[in-house]
CSV table of C-alpha atoms and ligand atoms in Angstrom, one decimal:
chain,number,residue,atom,x,y,z
A,1,MET,CA,-38.6,-104.6,2.3
A,2,LYS,CA,-35.7,-102.6,1.0
A,3,LYS,CA,-37.0,-102.9,-2.5
A,4,VAL,CA,-40.5,-101.7,-1.4
A,5,ILE,CA,-39.0,-98.6,0.2
A,6,VAL,CA,-36.9,-97.9,-2.9
A,7,LEU,CA,-40.0,-98.3,-5.0
A,8,LEU,CA,-42.0,-96.0,-2.8
A,9,LEU,CA,-39.3,-93.4,-2.8
A,10,SER,CA,-39.0,-93.4,-6.5
A,11,ILE,CA,-42.8,-93.1,-6.9
A,12,LEU,CA,-42.7,-90.1,-4.5
A,13,LEU,CA,-39.9,-88.5,-6.5
A,14,ALA,CA,-41.7,-89.0,-9.8
A,15,LEU,CA,-44.9,-87.5,-8.2
A,16,SER,CA,-43.0,-84.5,-6.9
A,17,VAL,CA,-41.4,-83.8,-10.3
A,18,THR,CA,-44.8,-84.0,-12.1
A,19,ALA,CA,-46.4,-81.8,-9.4
A,20,GLY,CA,-43.6,-79.3,-10.0
A,21,LEU,CA,-42.3,-79.7,-6.4
A,22,ALA,CA,-38.8,-80.2,-7.7
A,23,GLU,CA,-38.4,-76.8,-9.3
A,24,GLY,CA,-41.4,-75.1,-7.9
A,25,THR,CA,-44.1,-73.0,-9.6
A,26,VAL,CA,-44.5,-69.9,-11.7
A,27,ASN,CA,-47.8,-68.1,-11.4
A,28,VAL,CA,-48.6,-66.5,-14.7
A,29,PHE,CA,-51.4,-63.9,-15.3
A,30,ASN,CA,-52.0,-63.3,-19.0
A,31,TRP,CA,-54.8,-62.1,-21.3
A,32,GLU,CA,-57.4,-64.6,-22.5
A,33,ASP,CA,-56.4,-66.5,-25.6
A,34,TYR,CA,-52.9,-65.1,-25.6
A,35,ILE,CA,-50.6,-68.1,-25.7
A,36,ASN,CA,-50.1,-71.3,-27.5
A,37,GLU,CA,-50.8,-73.9,-24.8
A,38,ASP,CA,-48.1,-76.2,-26.2
A,39,VAL,CA,-45.6,-73.5,-25.1
A,40,ILE,CA,-46.7,-73.9,-21.5
A,41,ARG,CA,-46.3,-77.7,-21.7
A,42,LEU,CA,-42.9,-77.4,-23.3
A,43,PHE,CA,-41.7,-75.0,-20.6
A,44,GLU,CA,-42.9,-77.4,-17.9
A,45,GLU,CA,-41.1,-80.3,-19.6
A,46,GLU,CA,-37.9,-78.5,-20.2
A,47,THR,CA,-37.6,-76.8,-16.7
A,48,GLY,CA,-39.6,-79.0,-14.3
A,49,ILE,CA,-41.3,-75.8,-13.2
A,50,ARG,CA,-45.1,-76.1,-12.9
A,51,VAL,CA,-47.1,-73.2,-14.6
A,52,GLU,CA,-50.1,-71.9,-12.7
A,53,TYR,CA,-51.9,-70.1,-15.5
A,54,MET,CA,-54.6,-67.4,-14.9
A,55,ASN,CA,-56.4,-65.1,-17.4
A,56,PHE,CA,-57.7,-61.6,-17.5
A,57,THR,CA,-59.7,-59.6,-20.1
A,58,LEU,CA,-58.6,-56.0,-19.6
A,59,ASN,CA,-55.7,-54.0,-18.2
A,60,GLU,CA,-58.1,-52.3,-15.7
A,61,ASP,CA,-59.2,-55.7,-14.2
A,62,MET,CA,-55.7,-57.0,-14.1
A,63,MET,CA,-54.4,-54.0,-12.2
A,64,VAL,CA,-57.1,-54.4,-9.6
A,65,GLN,CA,-56.1,-58.0,-9.1
A,66,VAL,CA,-52.3,-57.2,-8.8
A,67,ARG,CA,-53.0,-54.4,-6.3
A,68,THR,CA,-55.4,-56.5,-4.1
A,69,SER,CA,-53.6,-59.9,-4.3
A,70,PRO,CA,-50.0,-59.4,-3.3
A,71,GLY,CA,-47.9,-62.6,-3.7
A,72,LYS,CA,-50.3,-64.2,-6.2
A,73,PHE,CA,-48.5,-63.5,-9.5
A,74,ASP,CA,-45.0,-64.0,-10.8
A,75,VAL,CA,-45.4,-62.9,-14.4
A,76,VAL,CA,-48.0,-60.5,-15.7
A,77,PHE,CA,-48.6,-59.1,-19.2
A,78,PRO,CA,-49.8,-55.5,-19.0
A,79,SER,CA,-50.0,-53.1,-22.0
A,80,ASP,CA,-47.7,-50.1,-22.2
A,81,TYR,CA,-49.9,-47.5,-20.4
A,82,ALA,CA,-50.6,-50.1,-17.6
A,83,ILE,CA,-46.9,-50.7,-17.3
A,84,GLU,CA,-46.4,-47.0,-16.9
A,85,ARG,CA,-49.1,-46.9,-14.2
A,86,MET,CA,-47.8,-50.0,-12.3
A,87,ILE,CA,-44.2,-48.6,-12.2
A,88,ALA,CA,-45.6,-45.4,-10.8
A,89,GLU,CA,-47.5,-47.3,-8.1
A,90,GLY,CA,-44.4,-49.4,-7.2
A,91,LEU,CA,-46.2,-52.6,-8.2
A,92,LEU,CA,-43.3,-53.9,-10.3
A,93,GLN,CA,-39.7,-55.0,-9.6
A,94,PRO,CA,-36.8,-54.4,-12.0
A,95,ILE,CA,-36.0,-57.3,-14.3
A,96,ASP,CA,-32.5,-58.8,-14.0
A,97,PHE,CA,-31.6,-58.8,-17.7
A,98,GLU,CA,-28.6,-61.1,-17.1
A,99,LYS,CA,-31.2,-63.8,-16.5
A,100,VAL,CA,-33.1,-63.0,-19.7
A,101,PRO,CA,-30.5,-63.3,-22.5
A,102,ASN,CA,-33.2,-63.7,-25.1
A,103,ALA,CA,-34.3,-60.1,-24.4
A,104,ALA,CA,-31.6,-59.2,-26.9
A,105,GLN,CA,-34.0,-60.5,-29.6
A,106,ILE,CA,-36.3,-57.5,-29.1
A,107,LEU,CA,-36.7,-55.1,-32.1
A,108,ASP,CA,-34.7,-51.8,-31.8
A,109,TRP,CA,-37.8,-49.6,-31.8
A,110,LEU,CA,-39.0,-51.4,-28.6
A,111,GLN,CA,-35.7,-51.5,-26.8
A,112,ASN,CA,-36.3,-48.2,-25.0
A,113,PRO,CA,-40.0,-47.6,-24.8
A,114,ASP,CA,-41.6,-44.4,-23.3
A,115,TYR,CA,-43.7,-46.5,-20.9
A,116,ASP,CA,-40.6,-48.0,-19.3
A,117,PRO,CA,-37.9,-45.4,-19.4
A,118,GLY,CA,-34.5,-47.0,-19.2
A,119,HIS,CA,-36.1,-50.4,-20.1
A,120,GLU,CA,-35.9,-51.8,-16.6
A,121,TYR,CA,-39.3,-53.4,-15.8
A,122,SER,CA,-40.6,-55.1,-18.9
A,123,VAL,CA,-39.8,-57.3,-21.8
A,124,PRO,CA,-42.1,-56.8,-24.8
A,125,TYR,CA,-44.3,-59.9,-25.5
A,126,MET,CA,-46.5,-58.9,-28.5
A,127,TRP,CA,-47.7,-55.7,-30.1
A,128,GLY,CA,-50.5,-54.7,-32.5
A,129,THR,CA,-53.0,-52.2,-33.6
A,130,VAL,CA,-56.7,-51.5,-33.0
A,131,GLY,CA,-58.9,-51.6,-36.1
A,132,ILE,CA,-62.1,-52.8,-37.8
A,133,LEU,CA,-62.6,-56.5,-38.6
A,134,TYR,CA,-65.3,-56.7,-41.3
A,135,ASP,CA,-67.2,-59.2,-43.3
A,136,THR,CA,-66.8,-58.4,-47.0
A,137,THR,CA,-70.0,-60.2,-47.8
A,138,LYS,CA,-72.0,-57.9,-45.5
A,139,VAL,CA,-70.6,-54.5,-46.6
A,140,ASP,CA,-70.9,-53.0,-50.1
A,141,GLU,CA,-68.2,-50.4,-49.9
A,142,PRO,CA,-64.5,-50.2,-49.0
A,143,ILE,CA,-64.2,-49.8,-45.2
A,144,THR,CA,-61.6,-47.1,-44.6
A,145,SER,CA,-63.0,-44.9,-41.8
A,146,TRP,CA,-64.1,-45.4,-38.2
A,147,GLY,CA,-67.3,-43.7,-39.5
A,148,ALA,CA,-68.5,-47.2,-40.7
A,149,LEU,CA,-69.0,-48.2,-37.0
A,150,PHE,CA,-71.4,-45.3,-36.5
A,151,ASP,CA,-73.3,-45.7,-39.8
A,152,GLU,CA,-77.0,-46.4,-39.3
A,153,LYS,CA,-77.0,-48.8,-42.3
A,154,TYR,CA,-75.2,-51.3,-40.1
A,155,LYS,CA,-78.0,-51.3,-37.5
A,156,ASP,CA,-77.5,-54.3,-35.2
A,157,GLN,CA,-74.4,-55.3,-37.2
A,158,VAL,CA,-71.5,-53.9,-35.1
A,159,PHE,CA,-69.6,-55.5,-32.2
A,160,MET,CA,-67.8,-52.9,-30.0
A,161,LEU,CA,-65.0,-53.6,-27.5
A,162,ASP,CA,-66.1,-53.7,-23.9
A,163,SER,CA,-63.0,-51.7,-23.0
A,164,PRO,CA,-62.9,-48.0,-21.9
A,165,ARG,CA,-59.6,-47.0,-23.3
A,166,ASP,CA,-60.0,-48.7,-26.7
A,167,THR,CA,-63.6,-47.6,-27.3
A,168,LEU,CA,-63.4,-44.1,-26.1
A,169,GLY,CA,-60.0,-43.9,-27.8
A,170,ILE,CA,-61.2,-44.7,-31.3
A,171,ALA,CA,-64.2,-42.4,-30.9
A,172,LEU,CA,-61.8,-39.6,-29.9
A,173,LYS,CA,-59.6,-40.5,-32.9
A,174,TYR,CA,-62.6,-40.4,-35.3
A,175,LEU,CA,-63.5,-36.9,-34.0
A,176,GLY,CA,-59.9,-35.8,-34.8
A,177,TYR,CA,-58.7,-35.8,-31.2
A,178,SER,CA,-55.8,-37.7,-29.5
A,179,VAL,CA,-56.5,-41.1,-28.0
A,180,ASN,CA,-54.9,-39.6,-24.9
A,181,SER,CA,-57.1,-36.5,-24.7
A,182,LYS,CA,-57.5,-35.1,-21.2
A,183,ASN,CA,-60.0,-32.4,-22.3
A,184,PRO,CA,-63.4,-33.0,-20.8
A,185,VAL,CA,-65.2,-31.5,-23.7
A,186,GLU,CA,-63.5,-33.8,-26.2
A,187,ILE,CA,-64.1,-36.9,-24.0
A,188,LYS,CA,-67.8,-36.0,-23.6
A,189,GLU,CA,-68.1,-35.6,-27.4
A,190,ALA,CA,-66.6,-39.1,-27.8
A,191,ALA,CA,-69.0,-40.5,-25.2
A,192,ASP,CA,-72.0,-38.8,-26.9
A,193,LEU,CA,-71.0,-40.4,-30.2
A,194,LEU,CA,-70.9,-43.8,-28.6
A,195,ILE,CA,-74.2,-43.2,-26.8
A,196,GLU,CA,-75.9,-42.2,-30.0
A,197,GLN,CA,-74.5,-45.3,-31.8
A,198,LYS,CA,-76.0,-47.4,-29.0
A,199,GLN,CA,-79.3,-45.6,-29.0
A,200,LYS,CA,-79.7,-46.0,-32.7
A,201,GLY,CA,-79.4,-49.8,-32.3
A,202,ILE,CA,-76.2,-50.0,-34.3
A,203,VAL,CA,-74.3,-51.9,-31.6
A,204,LYS,CA,-75.1,-55.6,-31.5
A,205,ALA,CA,-73.0,-56.2,-28.4
A,206,TYR,CA,-70.2,-54.9,-26.3
A,207,GLN,CA,-67.8,-57.8,-25.7
A,208,VAL,CA,-64.1,-58.7,-25.8
A,209,ASP,CA,-62.9,-62.2,-26.4
A,210,GLU,CA,-66.1,-63.6,-27.9
A,211,THR,CA,-66.0,-61.3,-30.9
A,212,LYS,CA,-63.5,-63.3,-33.0
A,213,ASP,CA,-65.5,-66.5,-33.1
A,214,LYS,CA,-68.8,-64.6,-33.7
A,215,MET,CA,-67.3,-62.8,-36.7
A,216,VAL,CA,-66.0,-66.2,-38.0
A,217,ALA,CA,-69.6,-67.4,-37.7
A,218,GLY,CA,-70.9,-64.4,-39.7
A,219,GLU,CA,-72.9,-62.9,-36.8
A,220,ALA,CA,-72.1,-59.2,-37.6
A,221,ALA,CA,-70.8,-57.0,-40.4
A,222,LEU,CA,-68.2,-55.0,-38.5
A,223,ALA,CA,-66.3,-55.3,-35.2
A,224,LEU,CA,-63.8,-53.1,-33.2
A,225,VAL,CA,-60.9,-55.5,-32.5
A,226,TRP,CA,-57.2,-55.9,-31.8
A,227,SER,CA,-55.2,-56.9,-34.8
A,228,GLY,CA,-54.3,-60.4,-33.7
A,229,ASP,CA,-57.9,-61.4,-33.0
A,230,ALA,CA,-58.6,-60.1,-36.5
A,231,GLN,CA,-55.9,-62.2,-38.2
A,232,TYR,CA,-57.0,-65.3,-36.1
A,233,ALA,CA,-60.6,-64.8,-37.5
A,234,ILE,CA,-59.5,-64.2,-41.0
A,235,ASN,CA,-57.6,-67.5,-41.0
A,236,LEU,CA,-60.8,-69.3,-40.2
A,237,ASN,CA,-63.1,-67.2,-42.5
A,238,PRO,CA,-61.6,-65.8,-45.7
A,239,ASN,CA,-64.5,-63.4,-46.2
A,240,LEU,CA,-63.2,-61.4,-43.3
A,241,ALA,CA,-60.8,-58.5,-43.7
A,242,TYR,CA,-59.0,-56.0,-41.3
A,243,VAL,CA,-58.3,-52.3,-41.7
A,244,VAL,CA,-56.6,-49.7,-39.5
A,245,PRO,CA,-58.8,-46.7,-40.4
A,246,GLN,CA,-57.4,-43.6,-42.1
A,247,GLU,CA,-58.1,-41.3,-39.2
A,248,GLY,CA,-55.4,-43.3,-37.3
A,249,SER,CA,-55.7,-45.5,-34.3
A,250,ASN,CA,-53.9,-46.9,-31.2
A,251,VAL,CA,-50.7,-49.0,-31.5
A,252,TRP,CA,-49.9,-50.9,-28.4
A,253,VAL,CA,-47.3,-53.2,-26.8
A,254,ASP,CA,-47.9,-55.8,-24.1
A,255,GLY,CA,-44.9,-56.5,-22.0
A,256,MET,CA,-44.0,-59.2,-19.5
A,257,VAL,CA,-43.4,-57.9,-16.0
A,258,ILE,CA,-42.6,-59.2,-12.5
A,259,PRO,CA,-44.8,-57.8,-9.7
A,260,SER,CA,-42.8,-56.5,-6.7
A,261,THR,CA,-44.6,-59.1,-4.5
A,262,ALA,CA,-43.8,-62.1,-6.8
A,263,PRO,CA,-43.1,-65.2,-4.7
A,264,ASN,CA,-41.0,-67.0,-7.5
A,265,VAL,CA,-38.7,-64.4,-8.9
A,266,GLU,CA,-36.2,-66.9,-10.4
A,267,ASN,CA,-38.9,-68.9,-12.2
A,268,ALA,CA,-40.4,-65.7,-13.4
A,269,HIS,CA,-37.2,-64.8,-15.1
A,270,LYS,CA,-36.9,-68.3,-16.6
A,271,PHE,CA,-40.5,-68.0,-18.0
A,272,ILE,CA,-39.9,-64.6,-19.5
A,273,ASP,CA,-36.7,-65.8,-21.1
A,274,PHE,CA,-38.4,-68.9,-22.5
A,275,LEU,CA,-41.1,-66.8,-24.1
A,276,SER,CA,-38.5,-64.6,-25.7
A,277,ARG,CA,-36.7,-67.5,-27.3
A,278,PRO,CA,-37.2,-67.2,-31.1
A,279,ASP,CA,-38.6,-70.7,-31.8
A,280,ILE,CA,-41.0,-70.3,-28.9
A,281,ALA,CA,-42.0,-66.7,-29.9
A,282,GLN,CA,-42.7,-68.1,-33.4
A,283,MET,CA,-44.9,-70.9,-31.9
A,284,ASN,CA,-46.9,-68.2,-30.1
A,285,VAL,CA,-47.2,-65.8,-33.1
A,286,GLU,CA,-48.3,-68.6,-35.4
A,287,TYR,CA,-51.0,-69.6,-32.9
A,288,ILE,CA,-52.3,-66.3,-31.6
A,289,GLU,CA,-51.5,-64.2,-34.7
A,290,TYR,CA,-50.3,-61.0,-33.0
A,291,SER,CA,-47.2,-59.0,-34.0
A,292,THR,CA,-44.0,-60.1,-32.4
A,293,PRO,CA,-41.2,-57.9,-31.1
A,294,ASN,CA,-38.8,-60.8,-31.6
A,295,VAL,CA,-36.2,-60.4,-34.4
A,296,GLY,CA,-35.2,-64.1,-34.3
A,297,ALA,CA,-38.9,-65.2,-34.6
A,298,ILE,CA,-39.4,-62.8,-37.6
A,299,GLU,CA,-36.4,-64.3,-39.3
A,300,LEU,CA,-37.7,-67.8,-38.7
A,301,MET,CA,-41.2,-66.9,-40.2
A,302,GLY,CA,-39.9,-64.9,-43.1
A,303,GLU,CA,-42.4,-63.9,-45.8
A,304,SER,CA,-45.4,-65.5,-44.1
A,305,TYR,CA,-45.0,-62.9,-41.4
A,306,GLU,CA,-43.3,-60.0,-43.1
A,307,GLY,CA,-45.6,-60.1,-46.1
A,308,ASN,CA,-48.8,-59.9,-44.0
A,309,PRO,CA,-49.8,-56.3,-43.3
A,310,ASN,CA,-52.1,-57.3,-40.4
A,311,LEU,CA,-49.0,-58.7,-38.6
A,312,ASN,CA,-46.4,-56.4,-40.0
A,313,PRO,CA,-48.2,-53.1,-40.8
A,314,ALA,CA,-46.5,-50.5,-43.1
A,315,GLN,CA,-44.5,-47.8,-41.3
A,316,ASP,CA,-47.0,-45.1,-42.4
A,317,VAL,CA,-49.9,-47.0,-40.8
A,318,ILE,CA,-47.9,-47.2,-37.5
A,319,ASP,CA,-46.9,-43.6,-37.7
A,320,ASN,CA,-50.5,-42.6,-38.0
A,321,CYS,CA,-51.3,-44.4,-34.7
A,322,GLU,CA,-50.7,-43.3,-31.1
A,323,PHE,CA,-49.7,-45.2,-28.0
A,324,PHE,CA,-51.9,-44.9,-25.0
A,325,HIS,CA,-50.4,-43.2,-22.0
A,326,ASP,CA,-51.3,-43.5,-18.3
A,327,ASN,CA,-54.3,-41.2,-17.8
A,328,HIS,CA,-54.5,-41.6,-14.0
A,329,ASP,CA,-55.1,-37.8,-13.5
A,330,VAL,CA,-58.2,-37.9,-15.6
A,331,LYS,CA,-59.3,-41.5,-14.8
A,332,VAL,CA,-62.4,-40.2,-13.1
A,333,LEU,CA,-63.5,-38.5,-16.2
A,334,TYR,CA,-63.0,-41.6,-18.4
A,335,ASP,CA,-64.7,-43.8,-15.9
A,336,THR,CA,-67.7,-41.4,-15.6
A,337,PHE,CA,-68.2,-41.1,-19.3
A,338,TRP,CA,-67.6,-44.8,-19.9
A,339,GLY,CA,-70.3,-45.5,-17.3
A,340,MET,CA,-72.7,-43.3,-19.2
A,341,VAL,CA,-72.0,-45.1,-22.4
A,342,LYS,CA,-72.5,-48.5,-20.8
A,343,ASN,CA,-75.7,-47.5,-19.0
A,344,ALA,CA,-77.2,-45.7,-22.0
A,345,LYS,CA,-80.6,-47.1,-23.1
B,401,N2P,C1,-55.8,-61.4,-26.8
B,401,N2P,C2,-55.4,-60.2,-26.0
B,401,N2P,C3,-54.9,-59.1,-26.8
B,401,N2P,C4,-54.2,-58.1,-26.0
B,401,N2P,N1,-57.0,-62.0,-26.5
B,401,N2P,C5,-54.4,-56.8,-26.5
B,401,N2P,N2,-53.6,-55.9,-25.9
């Protein structure tokens, strides 16, 4: 009898460890295709904490979720301008950096970012640029300008990002304006350009995460993409290439943050620290192909990272780009014009 009880107890204990009951859970809300899944498994094995993993596609969708589902998320991965917005709305709690020793690995230029003054609420996860992924077998000229996306000779050959900031942003940039323009005349001009591009039949589809595989499969000539998705596709199809156009673009950073309503704050810190560990950051970069803010990971990767301009762009390319800023005061303008672009026939 005793033996049976001991056996039952040990089965229960084993079950509770596998179910994460021993150390609890961490609820993670990250972009689609933005982590090496082995990293999640390793974290669970090393800590006994179960990872509840959820995905989003755009900052705008993520912010709605965080606002309307208090207590649902422990670690979230917003971009710079979304971090700025979430701090302003009181949606985030300060990070206890004593619990994130690996945050010391962050590159100097990201240690004190504009979007998080005093560097209190976020730890950078990945960064990158916005640019054009193109199929060298389907274009007959060097692609250097955003103008290629608006050229009628690429009719039905262009994928655009289904993302208001990115797409209005690059149209603004092509017209010589800031990606952060608050001028209604400029924003309307950008929207008109996108409406014309759509009405001329140049746009094959507006989409986000599907683009990389469709470009690998040779389904279009040009696509508006984030740099890591470009490098991921180039690895699978060597006919593809990536450029940050000469007019300049957007450079962005996605950070890891803890919502003010997070139920598992301790585990959130452990997860953020784990992802900031150089060997883990390396596993992630080599899988998702975005740029890392992690000095230790860069040292581990050496030339394979530093010699790749898509991952490690030259300083003049970065200097020609702008960060997005929170545009809350003109959000209605952006939403209205974006709606006109999406509804244009
Ligand atoms: C990857 C998500 C990239 C995030 N699918 C761009 N900020």
